[in-house]
PDB file of C-alpha atoms in Angstrom:
ATOM      1  CA  UNK A  12      16.593 -21.467   2.409  1.00  0.00           C
ATOM      2  CA  UNK A  13      18.315 -18.208   0.939  1.00  0.00           C
ATOM      3  CA  UNK A  14      16.065 -15.447  -0.615  1.00  0.00           C
ATOM      4  CA  UNK A  15      16.624 -14.385  -3.944  1.00  0.00           C
ATOM      5  CA  UNK A  16      14.618 -10.261  -5.632  1.00  0.00           C
ATOM      6  CA  UNK A  17      12.689 -10.952  -8.913  1.00  0.00           C
ATOM      7  CA  UNK A  18      13.866  -7.538  -9.336  1.00  0.00           C
ATOM      8  CA  UNK A  19      17.154  -5.368  -8.078  1.00  0.00           C
ATOM      9  CA  UNK A  20      16.414  -4.367  -4.783  1.00  0.00           C
ATOM     10  CA  UNK A  21      19.076  -3.146  -1.314  1.00  0.00           C
ATOM     11  CA  UNK A  22      20.624  -6.618  -0.410  1.00  0.00           C
ATOM     12  CA  UNK A  23      19.463  -5.636   3.849  1.00  0.00           C
ATOM     13  CA  UNK A  24      15.608  -5.654   2.516  1.00  0.00           C
ATOM     14  CA  UNK A  25      15.380  -9.595   1.447  1.00  0.00           C
ATOM     15  CA  UNK A  26      18.150  -9.730   4.475  1.00  0.00           C
ATOM     16  CA  UNK A  27      16.169  -9.007   6.524  1.00  0.00           C
ATOM     17  CA  UNK A  28      14.266 -11.921   8.565  1.00  0.00           C
ATOM     18  CA  UNK A  29      12.986 -12.649  11.795  1.00  0.00           C
ATOM     19  CA  UNK A  30      13.938 -15.535  13.168  1.00  0.00           C
ATOM     20  CA  UNK A  31      12.718 -16.869  17.073  1.00  0.00           C
ATOM     21  CA  UNK A  32      16.209 -17.579  17.895  1.00  0.00           C
ATOM     22  CA  UNK A  33      18.736 -15.261  20.065  1.00  0.00           C
ATOM     23  CA  UNK A  34      21.203 -15.307  22.219  1.00  0.00           C
ATOM     24  CA  UNK A  35      19.589 -13.221  24.938  1.00  0.00           C
ATOM     25  CA  UNK A  36      23.287 -10.921  25.030  1.00  0.00           C
ATOM     26  CA  UNK A  37      22.718  -7.070  26.281  1.00  0.00           C
ATOM     27  CA  UNK A  38      22.482  -4.774  23.238  1.00  0.00           C
ATOM     28  CA  UNK A  39      24.892  -1.411  23.673  1.00  0.00           C
ATOM     29  CA  UNK A  40      22.802   1.152  24.522  1.00  0.00           C
ATOM     30  CA  UNK A  41      24.459   3.031  21.325  1.00  0.00           C
ATOM     31  CA  UNK A  42      22.773  -0.054  19.014  1.00  0.00           C
ATOM     32  CA  UNK A  43      18.886   1.201  20.861  1.00  0.00           C
ATOM     33  CA  UNK A  44      19.928   4.298  20.130  1.00  0.00           C
ATOM     34  CA  UNK A  45      20.660   4.135  16.371  1.00  0.00           C
ATOM     35  CA  UNK A  46      17.686   2.208  15.502  1.00  0.00           C
ATOM     36  CA  UNK A  47      15.510   4.361  17.306  1.00  0.00           C
ATOM     37  CA  UNK A  48      16.965   7.230  15.510  1.00  0.00           C
ATOM     38  CA  UNK A  49      16.521   5.255  12.487  1.00  0.00           C
ATOM     39  CA  UNK A  50      12.511   4.561  13.492  1.00  0.00           C
ATOM     40  CA  UNK A  51      12.422   8.959  14.398  1.00  0.00           C
ATOM     41  CA  UNK A  52      12.867   9.716  10.801  1.00  0.00           C
ATOM     42  CA  UNK A  53      10.482   7.440   9.538  1.00  0.00           C
ATOM     43  CA  UNK A  54       7.736   9.390   6.928  1.00  0.00           C
ATOM     44  CA  UNK A  55       4.350  10.362   9.173  1.00  0.00           C
ATOM     45  CA  UNK A  56       1.276  11.439   8.090  1.00  0.00           C
ATOM     46  CA  UNK A  57       1.551  16.048   8.717  1.00  0.00           C
ATOM     47  CA  UNK A  58       4.375  15.429  11.236  1.00  0.00           C
ATOM     48  CA  UNK A  59       2.385  14.056  13.581  1.00  0.00           C
ATOM     49  CA  UNK A  60       5.119  10.987  14.387  1.00  0.00           C
ATOM     50  CA  UNK A  61       1.923   8.891  16.556  1.00  0.00           C
ATOM     51  CA  UNK A  62       4.601   5.902  17.253  1.00  0.00           C
ATOM     52  CA  UNK A  63       6.083   5.743  21.139  1.00  0.00           C
ATOM     53  CA  UNK A  64       7.991   2.655  21.831  1.00  0.00           C
ATOM     54  CA  UNK A  65       8.194   0.828  25.968  1.00  0.00           C
ATOM     55  CA  UNK A  66      11.271  -0.882  26.152  1.00  0.00           C
ATOM     56  CA  UNK A  67      12.269  -3.755  28.916  1.00  0.00           C
ATOM     57  CA  UNK A  68      16.105  -5.235  28.576  1.00  0.00           C
ATOM     58  CA  UNK A  69      16.732  -8.666  29.502  1.00  0.00           C
ATOM     59  CA  UNK A  70      16.912  -9.205  33.274  1.00  0.00           C
ATOM     60  CA  UNK A  71      15.599  -5.246  33.649  1.00  0.00           C
ATOM     61  CA  UNK A  72      13.383  -4.536  36.831  1.00  0.00           C
ATOM     62  CA  UNK A  73      10.451  -4.804  33.922  1.00  0.00           C
ATOM     63  CA  UNK A  74      11.688  -7.687  32.015  1.00  0.00           C
ATOM     64  CA  UNK A  75       9.195  -9.727  33.945  1.00  0.00           C
ATOM     65  CA  UNK A  76       5.891  -7.446  33.451  1.00  0.00           C
ATOM     66  CA  UNK A  77       6.552  -7.667  29.468  1.00  0.00           C
ATOM     67  CA  UNK A  78       7.588 -11.211  29.287  1.00  0.00           C
ATOM     68  CA  UNK A  79       4.075 -11.544  31.237  1.00  0.00           C
ATOM     69  CA  UNK A  80       2.029 -10.242  28.158  1.00  0.00           C
ATOM     70  CA  UNK A  81       3.057 -12.840  25.628  1.00  0.00           C
ATOM     71  CA  UNK A  82       1.033 -16.052  24.513  1.00  0.00           C
ATOM     72  CA  UNK A  83       2.816 -19.204  26.332  1.00  0.00           C
ATOM     73  CA  UNK A  84       4.051 -19.898  23.299  1.00  0.00           C
ATOM     74  CA  UNK A  85       6.085 -16.984  21.978  1.00  0.00           C
ATOM     75  CA  UNK A  86       7.118 -16.018  25.750  1.00  0.00           C
ATOM     76  CA  UNK A  87       9.407 -20.290  24.679  1.00  0.00           C
ATOM     77  CA  UNK A  88      11.414 -18.586  22.728  1.00  0.00           C
ATOM     78  CA  UNK A  89      10.818 -14.578  23.026  1.00  0.00           C
ATOM     79  CA  UNK A  90      11.948 -14.847  26.648  1.00  0.00           C
ATOM     80  CA  UNK A  91      15.350 -15.685  25.111  1.00  0.00           C
ATOM     81  CA  UNK A  92      15.553 -12.182  23.611  1.00  0.00           C
ATOM     82  CA  UNK A  93      17.440  -8.966  24.898  1.00  0.00           C
ATOM     83  CA  UNK A  94      14.923  -6.251  24.301  1.00  0.00           C
ATOM     84  CA  UNK A  95      11.260  -6.142  23.904  1.00  0.00           C
ATOM     85  CA  UNK A  96       9.807  -3.415  22.775  1.00  0.00           C
ATOM     86  CA  UNK A  97       6.022  -2.582  23.170  1.00  0.00           C
ATOM     87  CA  UNK A  98       5.190  -0.307  19.972  1.00  0.00           C
ATOM     88  CA  UNK A  99       1.949   2.154  20.484  1.00  0.00           C
ATOM     89  CA  UNK A 100       0.733   4.840  18.415  1.00  0.00           C
ATOM     90  CA  UNK A 101      -1.320   7.973  19.405  1.00  0.00           C
ATOM     91  CA  UNK A 102      -5.210   7.640  18.047  1.00  0.00           C
ATOM     92  CA  UNK A 103      -5.500  11.751  18.313  1.00  0.00           C
ATOM     93  CA  UNK A 104      -4.282  14.289  16.208  1.00  0.00           C
ATOM     94  CA  UNK A 105      -4.281  18.631  16.922  1.00  0.00           C
ATOM     95  CA  UNK A 106      -5.290  20.412  13.605  1.00  0.00           C
ATOM     96  CA  UNK A 107      -6.516  23.573  13.435  1.00  0.00           C
ATOM     97  CA  UNK A 108      -7.140  23.876  17.707  1.00  0.00           C
ATOM     98  CA  UNK A 109      -9.030  20.773  17.560  1.00  0.00           C
ATOM     99  CA  UNK A 110      -8.604  17.066  18.524  1.00  0.00           C
ATOM    100  CA  UNK A 111      -9.321  15.165  16.404  1.00  0.00           C
ATOM    101  CA  UNK A 112      -8.673  10.997  14.816  1.00  0.00           C
ATOM    102  CA  UNK A 113      -5.548  10.262  13.622  1.00  0.00           C
ATOM    103  CA  UNK A 114      -6.616   7.752  11.008  1.00  0.00           C
ATOM    104  CA  UNK A 115      -2.857   7.118   9.586  1.00  0.00           C
ATOM    105  CA  UNK A 116      -2.132   6.087  13.309  1.00  0.00           C
ATOM    106  CA  UNK A 117      -1.415   2.678  12.568  1.00  0.00           C
ATOM    107  CA  UNK A 118       0.380   3.289   9.105  1.00  0.00           C
ATOM    108  CA  UNK A 119       2.971   5.479  10.475  1.00  0.00           C
ATOM    109  CA  UNK A 120       3.704   3.495  12.888  1.00  0.00           C
ATOM    110  CA  UNK A 121       4.177   0.350  11.228  1.00  0.00           C
ATOM    111  CA  UNK A 122       6.727   2.726   9.015  1.00  0.00           C
ATOM    112  CA  UNK A 123       9.446   3.244  12.298  1.00  0.00           C
ATOM    113  CA  UNK A 124       8.578  -0.337  13.552  1.00  0.00           C
ATOM    114  CA  UNK A 125      10.517  -0.926   9.859  1.00  0.00           C
ATOM    115  CA  UNK A 126      13.094   1.960  10.327  1.00  0.00           C
ATOM    116  CA  UNK A 127      13.934   0.569  13.419  1.00  0.00           C
ATOM    117  CA  UNK A 128      14.390  -3.456  11.962  1.00  0.00           C
ATOM    118  CA  UNK A 129      16.258  -2.130   8.931  1.00  0.00           C
ATOM    119  CA  UNK A 130      18.594  -0.242  11.541  1.00  0.00           C
ATOM    120  CA  UNK A 131      19.064  -3.059  13.956  1.00  0.00           C
ATOM    121  CA  UNK A 132      19.790  -5.619  10.676  1.00  0.00           C
ATOM    122  CA  UNK A 133      22.442  -3.165  10.022  1.00  0.00           C
ATOM    123  CA  UNK A 134      24.409  -3.580  13.012  1.00  0.00           C
ATOM    124  CA  UNK A 135      23.954  -6.833  13.247  1.00  0.00           C
ATOM    125  CA  UNK A 136      21.312  -7.525  15.383  1.00  0.00           C
ATOM    126  CA  UNK A 137      17.279  -9.071  14.235  1.00  0.00           C
ATOM    127  CA  UNK A 138      14.519  -8.162  15.392  1.00  0.00           C
ATOM    128  CA  UNK A 139      10.235 -10.191  15.317  1.00  0.00           C
ATOM    129  CA  UNK A 140       7.246  -8.887  15.496  1.00  0.00           C
ATOM    130  CA  UNK A 141       5.169 -10.299  17.819  1.00  0.00           C
ATOM    131  CA  UNK A 142       1.054  -9.952  18.007  1.00  0.00           C
ATOM    132  CA  UNK A 143       0.167 -13.030  19.973  1.00  0.00           C
ATOM    133  CA  UNK A 144      -0.148 -11.231  23.463  1.00  0.00           C
ATOM    134  CA  UNK A 145      -2.409  -9.975  25.886  1.00  0.00           C
ATOM    135  CA  UNK A 146      -3.400  -6.396  24.915  1.00  0.00           C
ATOM    136  CA  UNK A 147      -5.978  -5.892  28.047  1.00  0.00           C
ATOM    137  CA  UNK A 148      -2.853  -6.642  30.144  1.00  0.00           C
ATOM    138  CA  UNK A 149      -0.291  -5.012  28.567  1.00  0.00           C
ATOM    139  CA  UNK A 150      -2.194  -1.457  28.777  1.00  0.00           C
ATOM    140  CA  UNK A 151      -3.298  -2.269  32.856  1.00  0.00           C
ATOM    141  CA  UNK A 152       0.422  -3.703  33.518  1.00  0.00           C
ATOM    142  CA  UNK A 153       1.857  -0.982  31.894  1.00  0.00           C
ATOM    143  CA  UNK A 154      -0.207   1.651  32.016  1.00  0.00           C
ATOM    144  CA  UNK A 155      -0.641   2.357  28.397  1.00  0.00           C
ATOM    145  CA  UNK A 156      -3.183   5.562  28.042  1.00  0.00           C
ATOM    146  CA  UNK A 157      -6.670   5.046  26.182  1.00  0.00           C
ATOM    147  CA  UNK A 158      -5.898   7.163  23.573  1.00  0.00           C
ATOM    148  CA  UNK A 159      -2.792   5.023  22.373  1.00  0.00           C
ATOM    149  CA  UNK A 160      -3.343   1.824  20.520  1.00  0.00           C
ATOM    150  CA  UNK A 161      -0.879  -1.112  21.432  1.00  0.00           C
ATOM    151  CA  UNK A 162       0.316  -2.231  17.757  1.00  0.00           C
ATOM    152  CA  UNK A 163       2.691  -5.213  18.716  1.00  0.00           C
ATOM    153  CA  UNK A 164       5.488  -6.176  20.555  1.00  0.00           C
ATOM    154  CA  UNK A 165       9.358  -6.300  18.674  1.00  0.00           C
ATOM    155  CA  UNK A 166      11.721  -8.804  19.763  1.00  0.00           C
ATOM    156  CA  UNK A 167      15.297  -7.835  18.986  1.00  0.00           C
ATOM    157  CA  UNK A 168      18.844  -9.575  19.905  1.00  0.00           C
ATOM    158  CA  UNK A 169      21.538 -11.169  18.261  1.00  0.00           C
ATOM    159  CA  UNK A 170      20.567 -14.315  16.452  1.00  0.00           C
ATOM    160  CA  UNK A 171      21.423 -17.649  18.302  1.00  0.00           C
ATOM    161  CA  UNK A 172      22.405 -21.427  17.589  1.00  0.00           C
ATOM    162  CA  UNK A 173      19.294 -23.491  16.522  1.00  0.00           C
ATOM    163  CA  UNK A 174      20.174 -25.880  19.144  1.00  0.00           C
ATOM    164  CA  UNK A 175      19.213 -23.331  21.569  1.00  0.00           C
ATOM    165  CA  UNK A 176      15.704 -22.892  20.723  1.00  0.00           C
ATOM    166  CA  UNK A 177      12.577 -24.963  21.524  1.00  0.00           C
ATOM    167  CA  UNK A 178      12.385 -27.675  19.164  1.00  0.00           C
ATOM    168  CA  UNK A 179       8.081 -27.200  18.450  1.00  0.00           C
ATOM    169  CA  UNK A 180      10.376 -23.474  16.163  1.00  0.00           C
ATOM    170  CA  UNK A 181      13.119 -25.664  14.704  1.00  0.00           C
ATOM    171  CA  UNK A 182      11.094 -26.337  11.749  1.00  0.00           C
ATOM    172  CA  UNK A 183      10.035 -22.684  10.456  1.00  0.00           C
ATOM    173  CA  UNK A 184      13.601 -21.241  11.740  1.00  0.00           C
ATOM    174  CA  UNK A 185      14.812 -19.857   8.215  1.00  0.00           C
ATOM    175  CA  UNK A 186      13.570 -17.122   6.097  1.00  0.00           C
ATOM    176  CA  UNK A 187      10.326 -17.116   4.594  1.00  0.00           C
ATOM    177  CA  UNK A 188       9.172 -16.827   1.087  1.00  0.00           C
ATOM    178  CA  UNK A 189       7.322 -14.173  -0.695  1.00  0.00           C
ATOM    179  CA  UNK A 190       4.953 -13.556  -2.968  1.00  0.00           C
ATOM    180  CA  UNK A 191       5.846 -11.972  -6.889  1.00  0.00           C
ATOM    181  CA  UNK A 192       4.876  -8.631  -6.962  1.00  0.00           C
ATOM    182  CA  UNK A 193       3.006  -9.317  -9.761  1.00  0.00           C
ATOM    183  CA  UNK A 194       0.081 -10.850  -7.392  1.00  0.00           C
ATOM    184  CA  UNK A 195       0.077  -7.341  -5.508  1.00  0.00           C
ATOM    185  CA  UNK A 196      -0.301  -4.575  -7.437  1.00  0.00           C
ATOM    186  CA  UNK A 197      -2.693  -4.103  -9.411  1.00  0.00           C
ATOM    187  CA  UNK A 198      -3.257  -1.233 -12.393  1.00  0.00           C
ATOM    188  CA  UNK A 199      -6.631   0.820 -11.345  1.00  0.00           C
ATOM    189  CA  UNK A 200      -8.093  -2.484 -10.053  1.00  0.00           C
ATOM    190  CA  UNK A 201      -7.286  -5.534  -8.227  1.00  0.00           C
ATOM    191  CA  UNK A 202      -7.022  -8.154 -10.669  1.00  0.00           C
ATOM    192  CA  UNK A 203      -5.972  -6.233 -13.394  1.00  0.00           C
ATOM    193  CA  UNK A 204      -1.783  -6.629 -14.168  1.00  0.00           C
ATOM    194  CA  UNK A 205       1.061  -3.633 -13.875  1.00  0.00           C
ATOM    195  CA  UNK A 206       3.390  -4.671 -15.542  1.00  0.00           C
ATOM    196  CA  UNK A 207       4.002  -5.527 -19.257  1.00  0.00           C
ATOM    197  CA  UNK A 208       5.905  -8.781 -18.147  1.00  0.00           C
ATOM    198  CA  UNK A 209       2.616  -9.748 -16.587  1.00  0.00           C
ATOM    199  CA  UNK A 210       0.385  -9.244 -18.750  1.00  0.00           C
ATOM    200  CA  UNK A 211       1.804 -10.794 -21.526  1.00  0.00           C
ATOM    201  CA  UNK A 212       2.240 -14.082 -19.116  1.00  0.00           C
ATOM    202  CA  UNK A 213      -1.473 -13.625 -18.410  1.00  0.00           C
TER     203      UNK A 213
END
C-alpha cells in the first residue's frame, strides 16, 4: 500500500515503515555509527540525553541472549534481523546539586530512536520497534541498573523478500496508514478543530 501524505513533507517521513522481513546480512559499522550519531543529536530536555543503547549483532556473543528476551511470536521474525537494540532511558537527573526524577526520559529516548530510524532509512536499512519482550528478563540478563527504564527493542536490517518471512505475517507486511491530522491536532481542547479546513468540514 502506497503512502500519500495529505500535506507536503519530506519523503523520508512516509517512506519509513516497520517491516518484519529481514535478510540478516551484516550492518557495516559505518552505518551503525551514522545512525547512532543521528540519535546523539536528538532534542533533549536540559540536554540530559537520557538515552542509552545496548546492541547485539546477528550471531555475536550477545545475540542469543537478546533473542531470548523476545515474545515467541516476535522471535519468529526478529531473529532474522541484523542487529537488535535495547533502548534504555535514565530515570534521574542532577539539578542544582540534587538528584531528581527526569519526567521526560521516555519522551527524549523516543526522539533519539526516531532520529536513529530515519538515518538508518536514508542509508538503506529498515527498523522495527518491538514492545513484546520480557523486561524483567532483560534487566537481569543484560544487567540493566534500576535507575534505567527499558523502553523497547529495535530490530535493524535490510528488508528481505516476503517469501523468507513466516507465513503468519504475510498479510501485514506492508506500510500502515495514519489518521488525518484533523483527528490528532486540536485548538485548545480535544475535539476542537485546529485548522480552517477541518472547521469547514464540521
